Amino acid sequence: MHLSVLVLIAVGLAMDAFAVALAVGASLRNVSFRQFFRLGFHFGLFQAVMPVLGWFAGRGALGYIAAWDHWIVFGLLSLIGLKAIIEAMKKDHEAPSTTPTDPTRGLSLVALSTATSIDALAVGFSFSMLEVQVWYPSVVIGVITAALTTLGTWLGSRTRARYGRAVEIAGGVILIGIGVKVLADHLLF
């Protein structure tokens, strides 16, 4: 597989991660190096591992996953998006010392990483059908996703500093919108 084709595939797969990273960056007050690293590393890692899993999965397992993946993505992104909107709306009523949830930690990080990388399973399955070795493409996909995620987090944090709570709410709406888009794409097309 030619490198230019592989880069286009990687960028295409990373667009959901980039959009989610924008929303996460907008939801955080001061993004630390650790938060940049955790989000970029985990999104990149999950995006690199999923094609490998898809490559090994075979037709039977992929058929089952494909029947439910859009519902899983929709559910995870909608829940996280609703949580972001609710937290942004509550900020007027909370004491200033209340610490918001950090989406770059714990189950939120795992849920976001999984939701943004499920499509890579199908890419890995396609690689196996085309008899393309999966190891090199997976590394390229992971590195590009990590870079775009870090960029998205930075851009989101810069936007939040200017526009505040409205951007946090918009970030939650974007997450829900991505979930709805994935669901609609699978159900309608």
JSON list of C-alpha atoms in Angstrom, two decimals:
[
{"chain": "A", "resi": 1, "resn": "MET", "atom": "CA", "xyz": [0.00, 0.00, 0.00]},
{"chain": "A", "resi": 2, "resn": "HIS", "atom": "CA", "xyz": [1.37, 3.38, -1.03]},
{"chain": "A", "resi": 3, "resn": "LEU", "atom": "CA", "xyz": [2.22, 5.80, 1.81]},
{"chain": "A", "resi": 4, "resn": "SER", "atom": "CA", "xyz": [-0.01, 8.58, 0.41]},
{"chain": "A", "resi": 5, "resn": "VAL", "atom": "CA", "xyz": [-3.04, 6.25, 0.44]},
{"chain": "A", "resi": 6, "resn": "LEU", "atom": "CA", "xyz": [-2.19, 5.13, 3.95]},
{"chain": "A", "resi": 7, "resn": "VAL", "atom": "CA", "xyz": [-1.89, 8.74, 5.18]},
{"chain": "A", "resi": 8, "resn": "LEU", "atom": "CA", "xyz": [-5.30, 9.58, 3.67]},
{"chain": "A", "resi": 9, "resn": "ILE", "atom": "CA", "xyz": [-6.84, 6.57, 5.40]},
{"chain": "A", "resi": 10, "resn": "ALA", "atom": "CA", "xyz": [-5.20, 7.59, 8.69]},
{"chain": "A", "resi": 11, "resn": "VAL", "atom": "CA", "xyz": [-6.39, 11.19, 8.43]},
{"chain": "A", "resi": 12, "resn": "GLY", "atom": "CA", "xyz": [-9.90, 9.99, 7.60]},
{"chain": "A", "resi": 13, "resn": "LEU", "atom": "CA", "xyz": [-9.94, 7.71, 10.62]},
{"chain": "A", "resi": 14, "resn": "ALA", "atom": "CA", "xyz": [-8.51, 10.46, 12.85]},
{"chain": "A", "resi": 15, "resn": "MET", "atom": "CA", "xyz": [-11.19, 13.05, 12.04]},
{"chain": "A", "resi": 16, "resn": "ASP", "atom": "CA", "xyz": [-13.57, 11.79, 14.74]},
{"chain": "A", "resi": 17, "resn": "ALA", "atom": "CA", "xyz": [-10.73, 11.83, 17.25]},
{"chain": "A", "resi": 18, "resn": "PHE", "atom": "CA", "xyz": [-9.81, 15.36, 16.18]},
{"chain": "A", "resi": 19, "resn": "ALA", "atom": "CA", "xyz": [-13.41, 16.58, 16.62]},
{"chain": "A", "resi": 20, "resn": "VAL", "atom": "CA", "xyz": [-13.72, 14.91, 20.02]},
{"chain": "A", "resi": 21, "resn": "ALA", "atom": "CA", "xyz": [-10.36, 16.38, 21.06]},
{"chain": "A", "resi": 22, "resn": "LEU", "atom": "CA", "xyz": [-11.62, 19.85, 20.11]},
{"chain": "A", "resi": 23, "resn": "ALA", "atom": "CA", "xyz": [-14.62, 19.31, 22.39]},
{"chain": "A", "resi": 24, "resn": "VAL", "atom": "CA", "xyz": [-12.47, 17.95, 25.23]},
{"chain": "A", "resi": 25, "resn": "GLY", "atom": "CA", "xyz": [-9.99, 20.82, 24.92]},
{"chain": "A", "resi": 26, "resn": "ALA", "atom": "CA", "xyz": [-12.88, 23.27, 25.08]},
{"chain": "A", "resi": 27, "resn": "SER", "atom": "CA", "xyz": [-14.25, 21.61, 28.21]},
{"chain": "A", "resi": 28, "resn": "LEU", "atom": "CA", "xyz": [-11.01, 21.85, 30.21]},
{"chain": "A", "resi": 29, "resn": "ARG", "atom": "CA", "xyz": [-10.01, 25.02, 32.05]},
{"chain": "A", "resi": 30, "resn": "ASN", "atom": "CA", "xyz": [-6.22, 24.84, 31.77]},
{"chain": "A", "resi": 31, "resn": "VAL", "atom": "CA", "xyz": [-4.95, 21.96, 29.69]},
{"chain": "A", "resi": 32, "resn": "SER", "atom": "CA", "xyz": [-1.80, 20.50, 31.17]},
{"chain": "A", "resi": 33, "resn": "PHE", "atom": "CA", "xyz": [0.94, 18.63, 29.34]},
{"chain": "A", "resi": 34, "resn": "ARG", "atom": "CA", "xyz": [-0.29, 15.42, 31.00]},
{"chain": "A", "resi": 35, "resn": "GLN", "atom": "CA", "xyz": [-3.79, 15.94, 29.61]},
{"chain": "A", "resi": 36, "resn": "PHE", "atom": "CA", "xyz": [-2.44, 16.60, 26.10]},
{"chain": "A", "resi": 37, "resn": "PHE", "atom": "CA", "xyz": [-0.28, 13.48, 26.39]},
{"chain": "A", "resi": 38, "resn": "ARG", "atom": "CA", "xyz": [-2.98, 11.22, 27.85]},
{"chain": "A", "resi": 39, "resn": "LEU", "atom": "CA", "xyz": [-5.55, 12.12, 25.22]},
{"chain": "A", "resi": 40, "resn": "GLY", "atom": "CA", "xyz": [-3.14, 11.96, 22.28]},
{"chain": "A", "resi": 41, "resn": "PHE", "atom": "CA", "xyz": [-1.50, 8.76, 23.50]},
{"chain": "A", "resi": 42, "resn": "HIS", "atom": "CA", "xyz": [-4.72, 6.89, 24.21]},
{"chain": "A", "resi": 43, "resn": "PHE", "atom": "CA", "xyz": [-6.53, 7.99, 21.06]},
{"chain": "A", "resi": 44, "resn": "GLY", "atom": "CA", "xyz": [-3.44, 7.07, 19.01]},
{"chain": "A", "resi": 45, "resn": "LEU", "atom": "CA", "xyz": [-3.00, 3.74, 20.80]},
{"chain": "A", "resi": 46, "resn": "PHE", "atom": "CA", "xyz": [-6.62, 2.69, 20.39]},
{"chain": "A", "resi": 47, "resn": "GLN", "atom": "CA", "xyz": [-6.62, 3.81, 16.76]},
{"chain": "A", "resi": 48, "resn": "ALA", "atom": "CA", "xyz": [-3.47, 1.72, 16.16]},
{"chain": "A", "resi": 49, "resn": "VAL", "atom": "CA", "xyz": [-4.74, -1.39, 17.96]},
{"chain": "A", "resi": 50, "resn": "MET", "atom": "CA", "xyz": [-8.20, -1.53, 16.38]},
{"chain": "A", "resi": 51, "resn": "PRO", "atom": "CA", "xyz": [-6.98, -2.29, 12.83]},
{"chain": "A", "resi": 52, "resn": "VAL", "atom": "CA", "xyz": [-4.89, -5.12, 14.26]},
{"chain": "A", "resi": 53, "resn": "LEU", "atom": "CA", "xyz": [-7.95, -6.52, 16.04]},
{"chain": "A", "resi": 54, "resn": "GLY", "atom": "CA", "xyz": [-10.03, -6.10, 12.88]},
{"chain": "A", "resi": 55, "resn": "TRP", "atom": "CA", "xyz": [-7.33, -7.82, 10.85]},
{"chain": "A", "resi": 56, "resn": "PHE", "atom": "CA", "xyz": [-7.45, -10.84, 13.14]},
{"chain": "A", "resi": 57, "resn": "ALA", "atom": "CA", "xyz": [-11.22, -10.80, 13.64]},
{"chain": "A", "resi": 58, "resn": "GLY", "atom": "CA", "xyz": [-12.33, -12.46, 10.41]},
{"chain": "A", "resi": 59, "resn": "ARG", "atom": "CA", "xyz": [-15.71, -12.32, 8.70]},
{"chain": "A", "resi": 60, "resn": "GLY", "atom": "CA", "xyz": [-17.83, -13.81, 11.48]},
{"chain": "A", "resi": 61, "resn": "ALA", "atom": "CA", "xyz": [-16.75, -11.52, 14.31]},
{"chain": "A", "resi": 62, "resn": "LEU", "atom": "CA", "xyz": [-16.73, -8.40, 12.14]},
{"chain": "A", "resi": 63, "resn": "GLY", "atom": "CA", "xyz": [-20.29, -9.09, 11.01]},
{"chain": "A", "resi": 64, "resn": "TYR", "atom": "CA", "xyz": [-21.41, -9.12, 14.64]},
{"chain": "A", "resi": 65, "resn": "ILE", "atom": "CA", "xyz": [-19.41, -6.02, 15.53]},
{"chain": "A", "resi": 66, "resn": "ALA", "atom": "CA", "xyz": [-20.64, -4.15, 12.45]},
{"chain": "A", "resi": 67, "resn": "ALA", "atom": "CA", "xyz": [-24.23, -4.88, 13.50]},
{"chain": "A", "resi": 68, "resn": "TRP", "atom": "CA", "xyz": [-23.73, -3.04, 16.80]},
{"chain": "A", "resi": 69, "resn": "ASP", "atom": "CA", "xyz": [-20.75, -0.67, 16.46]},
{"chain": "A", "resi": 70, "resn": "HIS", "atom": "CA", "xyz": [-22.83, 2.33, 15.43]},
{"chain": "A", "resi": 71, "resn": "TRP", "atom": "CA", "xyz": [-25.08, 1.92, 18.48]},
{"chain": "A", "resi": 72, "resn": "ILE", "atom": "CA", "xyz": [-22.06, 1.65, 20.79]},
{"chain": "A", "resi": 73, "resn": "VAL", "atom": "CA", "xyz": [-20.46, 4.79, 19.32]},
{"chain": "A", "resi": 74, "resn": "PHE", "atom": "CA", "xyz": [-23.77, 6.68, 19.47]},
{"chain": "A", "resi": 75, "resn": "GLY", "atom": "CA", "xyz": [-24.37, 5.69, 23.09]},
{"chain": "A", "resi": 76, "resn": "LEU", "atom": "CA", "xyz": [-20.87, 6.49, 24.34]},
{"chain": "A", "resi": 77, "resn": "LEU", "atom": "CA", "xyz": [-20.59, 9.85, 22.58]},
{"chain": "A", "resi": 78, "resn": "SER", "atom": "CA", "xyz": [-24.13, 10.89, 23.52]},
{"chain": "A", "resi": 79, "resn": "LEU", "atom": "CA", "xyz": [-23.60, 10.10, 27.20]},
{"chain": "A", "resi": 80, "resn": "ILE", "atom": "CA", "xyz": [-20.30, 11.95, 27.33]},
{"chain": "A", "resi": 81, "resn": "GLY", "atom": "CA", "xyz": [-21.76, 14.88, 25.35]},
{"chain": "A", "resi": 82, "resn": "LEU", "atom": "CA", "xyz": [-24.79, 15.13, 27.66]},
{"chain": "A", "resi": 83, "resn": "LYS", "atom": "CA", "xyz": [-22.51, 15.02, 30.67]},
{"chain": "A", "resi": 84, "resn": "ALA", "atom": "CA", "xyz": [-20.42, 17.90, 29.23]},
{"chain": "A", "resi": 85, "resn": "ILE", "atom": "CA", "xyz": [-23.54, 19.99, 28.56]},
{"chain": "A", "resi": 86, "resn": "ILE", "atom": "CA", "xyz": [-24.96, 19.35, 32.04]},
{"chain": "A", "resi": 87, "resn": "GLU", "atom": "CA", "xyz": [-21.65, 20.25, 33.69]},
{"chain": "A", "resi": 88, "resn": "ALA", "atom": "CA", "xyz": [-21.41, 23.46, 31.66]},
{"chain": "A", "resi": 89, "resn": "MET", "atom": "CA", "xyz": [-24.98, 24.42, 32.61]},
{"chain": "A", "resi": 90, "resn": "LYS", "atom": "CA", "xyz": [-24.36, 23.70, 36.31]},
{"chain": "A", "resi": 91, "resn": "LYS", "atom": "CA", "xyz": [-21.34, 25.99, 36.48]},
{"chain": "A", "resi": 92, "resn": "ASP", "atom": "CA", "xyz": [-23.50, 29.02, 37.26]},
{"chain": "A", "resi": 93, "resn": "HIS", "atom": "CA", "xyz": [-24.99, 27.25, 40.27]},
{"chain": "A", "resi": 94, "resn": "GLU", "atom": "CA", "xyz": [-21.85, 25.67, 41.72]},
{"chain": "A", "resi": 95, "resn": "ALA", "atom": "CA", "xyz": [-19.30, 27.05, 44.12]},
{"chain": "A", "resi": 96, "resn": "PRO", "atom": "CA", "xyz": [-16.08, 28.13, 42.37]},
{"chain": "A", "resi": 97, "resn": "SER", "atom": "CA", "xyz": [-14.07, 25.45, 44.21]},
{"chain": "A", "resi": 98, "resn": "THR", "atom": "CA", "xyz": [-15.96, 22.57, 42.56]},
{"chain": "A", "resi": 99, "resn": "THR", "atom": "CA", "xyz": [-13.62, 20.57, 40.36]},
{"chain": "A", "resi": 100, "resn": "PRO", "atom": "CA", "xyz": [-15.05, 19.50, 36.98]},
{"chain": "A", "resi": 101, "resn": "THR", "atom": "CA", "xyz": [-14.63, 15.96, 35.70]},
{"chain": "A", "resi": 102, "resn": "ASP", "atom": "CA", "xyz": [-11.48, 15.43, 33.63]},
{"chain": "A", "resi": 103, "resn": "PRO", "atom": "CA", "xyz": [-12.36, 13.56, 30.40]},
{"chain": "A", "resi": 104, "resn": "THR", "atom": "CA", "xyz": [-8.67, 12.70, 29.92]},
{"chain": "A", "resi": 105, "resn": "ARG", "atom": "CA", "xyz": [-8.80, 10.25, 32.85]},
{"chain": "A", "resi": 106, "resn": "GLY", "atom": "CA", "xyz": [-10.47, 7.01, 33.80]},
{"chain": "A", "resi": 107, "resn": "LEU", "atom": "CA", "xyz": [-13.54, 5.55, 32.14]},
{"chain": "A", "resi": 108, "resn": "SER", "atom": "CA", "xyz": [-14.27, 8.73, 30.19]},
{"chain": "A", "resi": 109, "resn": "LEU", "atom": "CA", "xyz": [-10.90, 8.44, 28.46]},
{"chain": "A", "resi": 110, "resn": "VAL", "atom": "CA", "xyz": [-11.44, 4.75, 27.68]},
{"chain": "A", "resi": 111, "resn": "ALA", "atom": "CA", "xyz": [-14.97, 5.42, 26.39]},
{"chain": "A", "resi": 112, "resn": "LEU", "atom": "CA", "xyz": [-13.83, 8.29, 24.16]},
{"chain": "A", "resi": 113, "resn": "SER", "atom": "CA", "xyz": [-10.84, 6.29, 22.88]},
{"chain": "A", "resi": 114, "resn": "THR", "atom": "CA", "xyz": [-13.06, 3.33, 22.05]},
{"chain": "A", "resi": 115, "resn": "ALA", "atom": "CA", "xyz": [-15.81, 5.39, 20.45]},
{"chain": "A", "resi": 116, "resn": "THR", "atom": "CA", "xyz": [-13.42, 7.23, 18.15]},
{"chain": "A", "resi": 117, "resn": "SER", "atom": "CA", "xyz": [-11.59, 4.09, 17.02]},
{"chain": "A", "resi": 118, "resn": "ILE", "atom": "CA", "xyz": [-14.29, 1.49, 16.34]},
{"chain": "A", "resi": 119, "resn": "ASP", "atom": "CA", "xyz": [-14.31, 2.30, 12.60]},
{"chain": "A", "resi": 120, "resn": "ALA", "atom": "CA", "xyz": [-10.66, 1.23, 12.47]},
{"chain": "A", "resi": 121, "resn": "LEU", "atom": "CA", "xyz": [-11.82, -2.38, 13.03]},
{"chain": "A", "resi": 122, "resn": "ALA", "atom": "CA", "xyz": [-13.38, -2.36, 9.58]},
{"chain": "A", "resi": 123, "resn": "VAL", "atom": "CA", "xyz": [-10.21, -0.90, 8.09]},
{"chain": "A", "resi": 124, "resn": "GLY", "atom": "CA", "xyz": [-8.19, -3.71, 9.66]},
{"chain": "A", "resi": 125, "resn": "PHE", "atom": "CA", "xyz": [-10.63, -6.25, 8.24]},
{"chain": "A", "resi": 126, "resn": "SER", "atom": "CA", "xyz": [-10.27, -4.63, 4.81]},
{"chain": "A", "resi": 127, "resn": "PHE", "atom": "CA", "xyz": [-6.49, -4.91, 5.11]},
{"chain": "A", "resi": 128, "resn": "SER", "atom": "CA", "xyz": [-6.81, -8.65, 5.72]},
{"chain": "A", "resi": 129, "resn": "MET", "atom": "CA", "xyz": [-9.08, -9.06, 2.66]},
{"chain": "A", "resi": 130, "resn": "LEU", "atom": "CA", "xyz": [-6.55, -7.12, 0.55]},
{"chain": "A", "resi": 131, "resn": "GLU", "atom": "CA", "xyz": [-3.72, -9.20, 2.04]},
{"chain": "A", "resi": 132, "resn": "VAL", "atom": "CA", "xyz": [-2.01, -6.05, 3.33]},
{"chain": "A", "resi": 133, "resn": "GLN", "atom": "CA", "xyz": [0.20, -6.53, 6.37]},
{"chain": "A", "resi": 134, "resn": "VAL", "atom": "CA", "xyz": [-1.34, -4.59, 9.23]},
{"chain": "A", "resi": 135, "resn": "TRP", "atom": "CA", "xyz": [1.65, -3.64, 11.41]},
{"chain": "A", "resi": 136, "resn": "TYR", "atom": "CA", "xyz": [3.09, -0.69, 9.49]},
{"chain": "A", "resi": 137, "resn": "PRO", "atom": "CA", "xyz": [-0.32, 0.83, 8.62]},
{"chain": "A", "resi": 138, "resn": "SER", "atom": "CA", "xyz": [-1.39, 0.55, 12.27]},
{"chain": "A", "resi": 139, "resn": "VAL", "atom": "CA", "xyz": [1.65, 2.50, 13.44]},
{"chain": "A", "resi": 140, "resn": "VAL", "atom": "CA", "xyz": [1.05, 5.23, 10.84]},
{"chain": "A", "resi": 141, "resn": "ILE", "atom": "CA", "xyz": [-2.65, 5.43, 11.78]},
{"chain": "A", "resi": 142, "resn": "GLY", "atom": "CA", "xyz": [-1.78, 5.65, 15.48]},
{"chain": "A", "resi": 143, "resn": "VAL", "atom": "CA", "xyz": [0.87, 8.35, 15.06]},
{"chain": "A", "resi": 144, "resn": "ILE", "atom": "CA", "xyz": [-1.32, 10.52, 12.82]},
{"chain": "A", "resi": 145, "resn": "THR", "atom": "CA", "xyz": [-4.26, 10.15, 15.21]},
{"chain": "A", "resi": 146, "resn": "ALA", "atom": "CA", "xyz": [-2.11, 11.08, 18.21]},
{"chain": "A", "resi": 147, "resn": "ALA", "atom": "CA", "xyz": [-0.82, 14.18, 16.42]},
{"chain": "A", "resi": 148, "resn": "LEU", "atom": "CA", "xyz": [-4.27, 15.33, 15.26]},
{"chain": "A", "resi": 149, "resn": "THR", "atom": "CA", "xyz": [-5.74, 14.64, 18.71]},
{"chain": "A", "resi": 150, "resn": "THR", "atom": "CA", "xyz": [-3.08, 16.78, 20.36]},
{"chain": "A", "resi": 151, "resn": "LEU", "atom": "CA", "xyz": [-3.68, 19.55, 17.83]},
{"chain": "A", "resi": 152, "resn": "GLY", "atom": "CA", "xyz": [-7.45, 19.32, 18.36]},
{"chain": "A", "resi": 153, "resn": "THR", "atom": "CA", "xyz": [-7.06, 19.51, 22.14]},
{"chain": "A", "resi": 154, "resn": "TRP", "atom": "CA", "xyz": [-4.86, 22.58, 21.83]},
{"chain": "A", "resi": 155, "resn": "LEU", "atom": "CA", "xyz": [-7.25, 24.31, 19.41]},
{"chain": "A", "resi": 156, "resn": "GLY", "atom": "CA", "xyz": [-10.20, 23.48, 21.67]},
{"chain": "A", "resi": 157, "resn": "SER", "atom": "CA", "xyz": [-8.48, 24.90, 24.73]},
{"chain": "A", "resi": 158, "resn": "ARG", "atom": "CA", "xyz": [-7.63, 28.12, 22.86]},
{"chain": "A", "resi": 159, "resn": "THR", "atom": "CA", "xyz": [-11.26, 28.47, 21.75]},
{"chain": "A", "resi": 160, "resn": "ARG", "atom": "CA", "xyz": [-12.54, 27.92, 25.31]},
{"chain": "A", "resi": 161, "resn": "ALA", "atom": "CA", "xyz": [-10.33, 30.66, 26.66]},
{"chain": "A", "resi": 162, "resn": "ARG", "atom": "CA", "xyz": [-12.07, 33.12, 24.31]},
{"chain": "A", "resi": 163, "resn": "TYR", "atom": "CA", "xyz": [-15.65, 31.93, 24.36]},
{"chain": "A", "resi": 164, "resn": "GLY", "atom": "CA", "xyz": [-16.07, 30.13, 27.72]},
{"chain": "A", "resi": 165, "resn": "ARG", "atom": "CA", "xyz": [-19.21, 28.20, 28.63]},
{"chain": "A", "resi": 166, "resn": "ALA", "atom": "CA", "xyz": [-20.80, 28.48, 25.17]},
{"chain": "A", "resi": 167, "resn": "VAL", "atom": "CA", "xyz": [-17.87, 26.52, 23.71]},
{"chain": "A", "resi": 168, "resn": "GLU", "atom": "CA", "xyz": [-18.21, 23.86, 26.41]},
{"chain": "A", "resi": 169, "resn": "ILE", "atom": "CA", "xyz": [-21.88, 23.41, 25.54]},
{"chain": "A", "resi": 170, "resn": "ALA", "atom": "CA", "xyz": [-21.04, 23.39, 21.83]},
{"chain": "A", "resi": 171, "resn": "GLY", "atom": "CA", "xyz": [-18.41, 20.70, 22.54]},
{"chain": "A", "resi": 172, "resn": "GLY", "atom": "CA", "xyz": [-21.07, 18.50, 24.14]},
{"chain": "A", "resi": 173, "resn": "VAL", "atom": "CA", "xyz": [-23.41, 19.11, 21.22]},
{"chain": "A", "resi": 174, "resn": "ILE", "atom": "CA", "xyz": [-20.59, 18.19, 18.80]},
{"chain": "A", "resi": 175, "resn": "LEU", "atom": "CA", "xyz": [-20.01, 14.89, 20.60]},
{"chain": "A", "resi": 176, "resn": "ILE", "atom": "CA", "xyz": [-23.71, 14.06, 20.40]},
{"chain": "A", "resi": 177, "resn": "GLY", "atom": "CA", "xyz": [-23.75, 15.17, 16.74]},
{"chain": "A", "resi": 178, "resn": "ILE", "atom": "CA", "xyz": [-20.87, 12.84, 15.89]},
{"chain": "A", "resi": 179, "resn": "GLY", "atom": "CA", "xyz": [-22.74, 9.99, 17.57]},
{"chain": "A", "resi": 180, "resn": "VAL", "atom": "CA", "xyz": [-25.93, 10.81, 15.62]},
{"chain": "A", "resi": 181, "resn": "LYS", "atom": "CA", "xyz": [-23.94, 11.05, 12.35]},
{"chain": "A", "resi": 182, "resn": "VAL", "atom": "CA", "xyz": [-22.34, 7.63, 12.89]},
{"chain": "A", "resi": 183, "resn": "LEU", "atom": "CA", "xyz": [-25.74, 6.13, 13.72]},
{"chain": "A", "resi": 184, "resn": "ALA", "atom": "CA", "xyz": [-27.42, 7.75, 10.71]},
{"chain": "A", "resi": 185, "resn": "ASP", "atom": "CA", "xyz": [-24.62, 6.67, 8.35]},
{"chain": "A", "resi": 186, "resn": "HIS", "atom": "CA", "xyz": [-24.98, 3.06, 9.41]},
{"chain": "A", "resi": 187, "resn": "LEU", "atom": "CA", "xyz": [-28.77, 2.97, 9.50]},
{"chain": "A", "resi": 188, "resn": "LEU", "atom": "CA", "xyz": [-29.48, 4.99, 6.34]},
{"chain": "A", "resi": 189, "resn": "PHE", "atom": "CA", "xyz": [-26.59, 4.00, 4.09]}
]
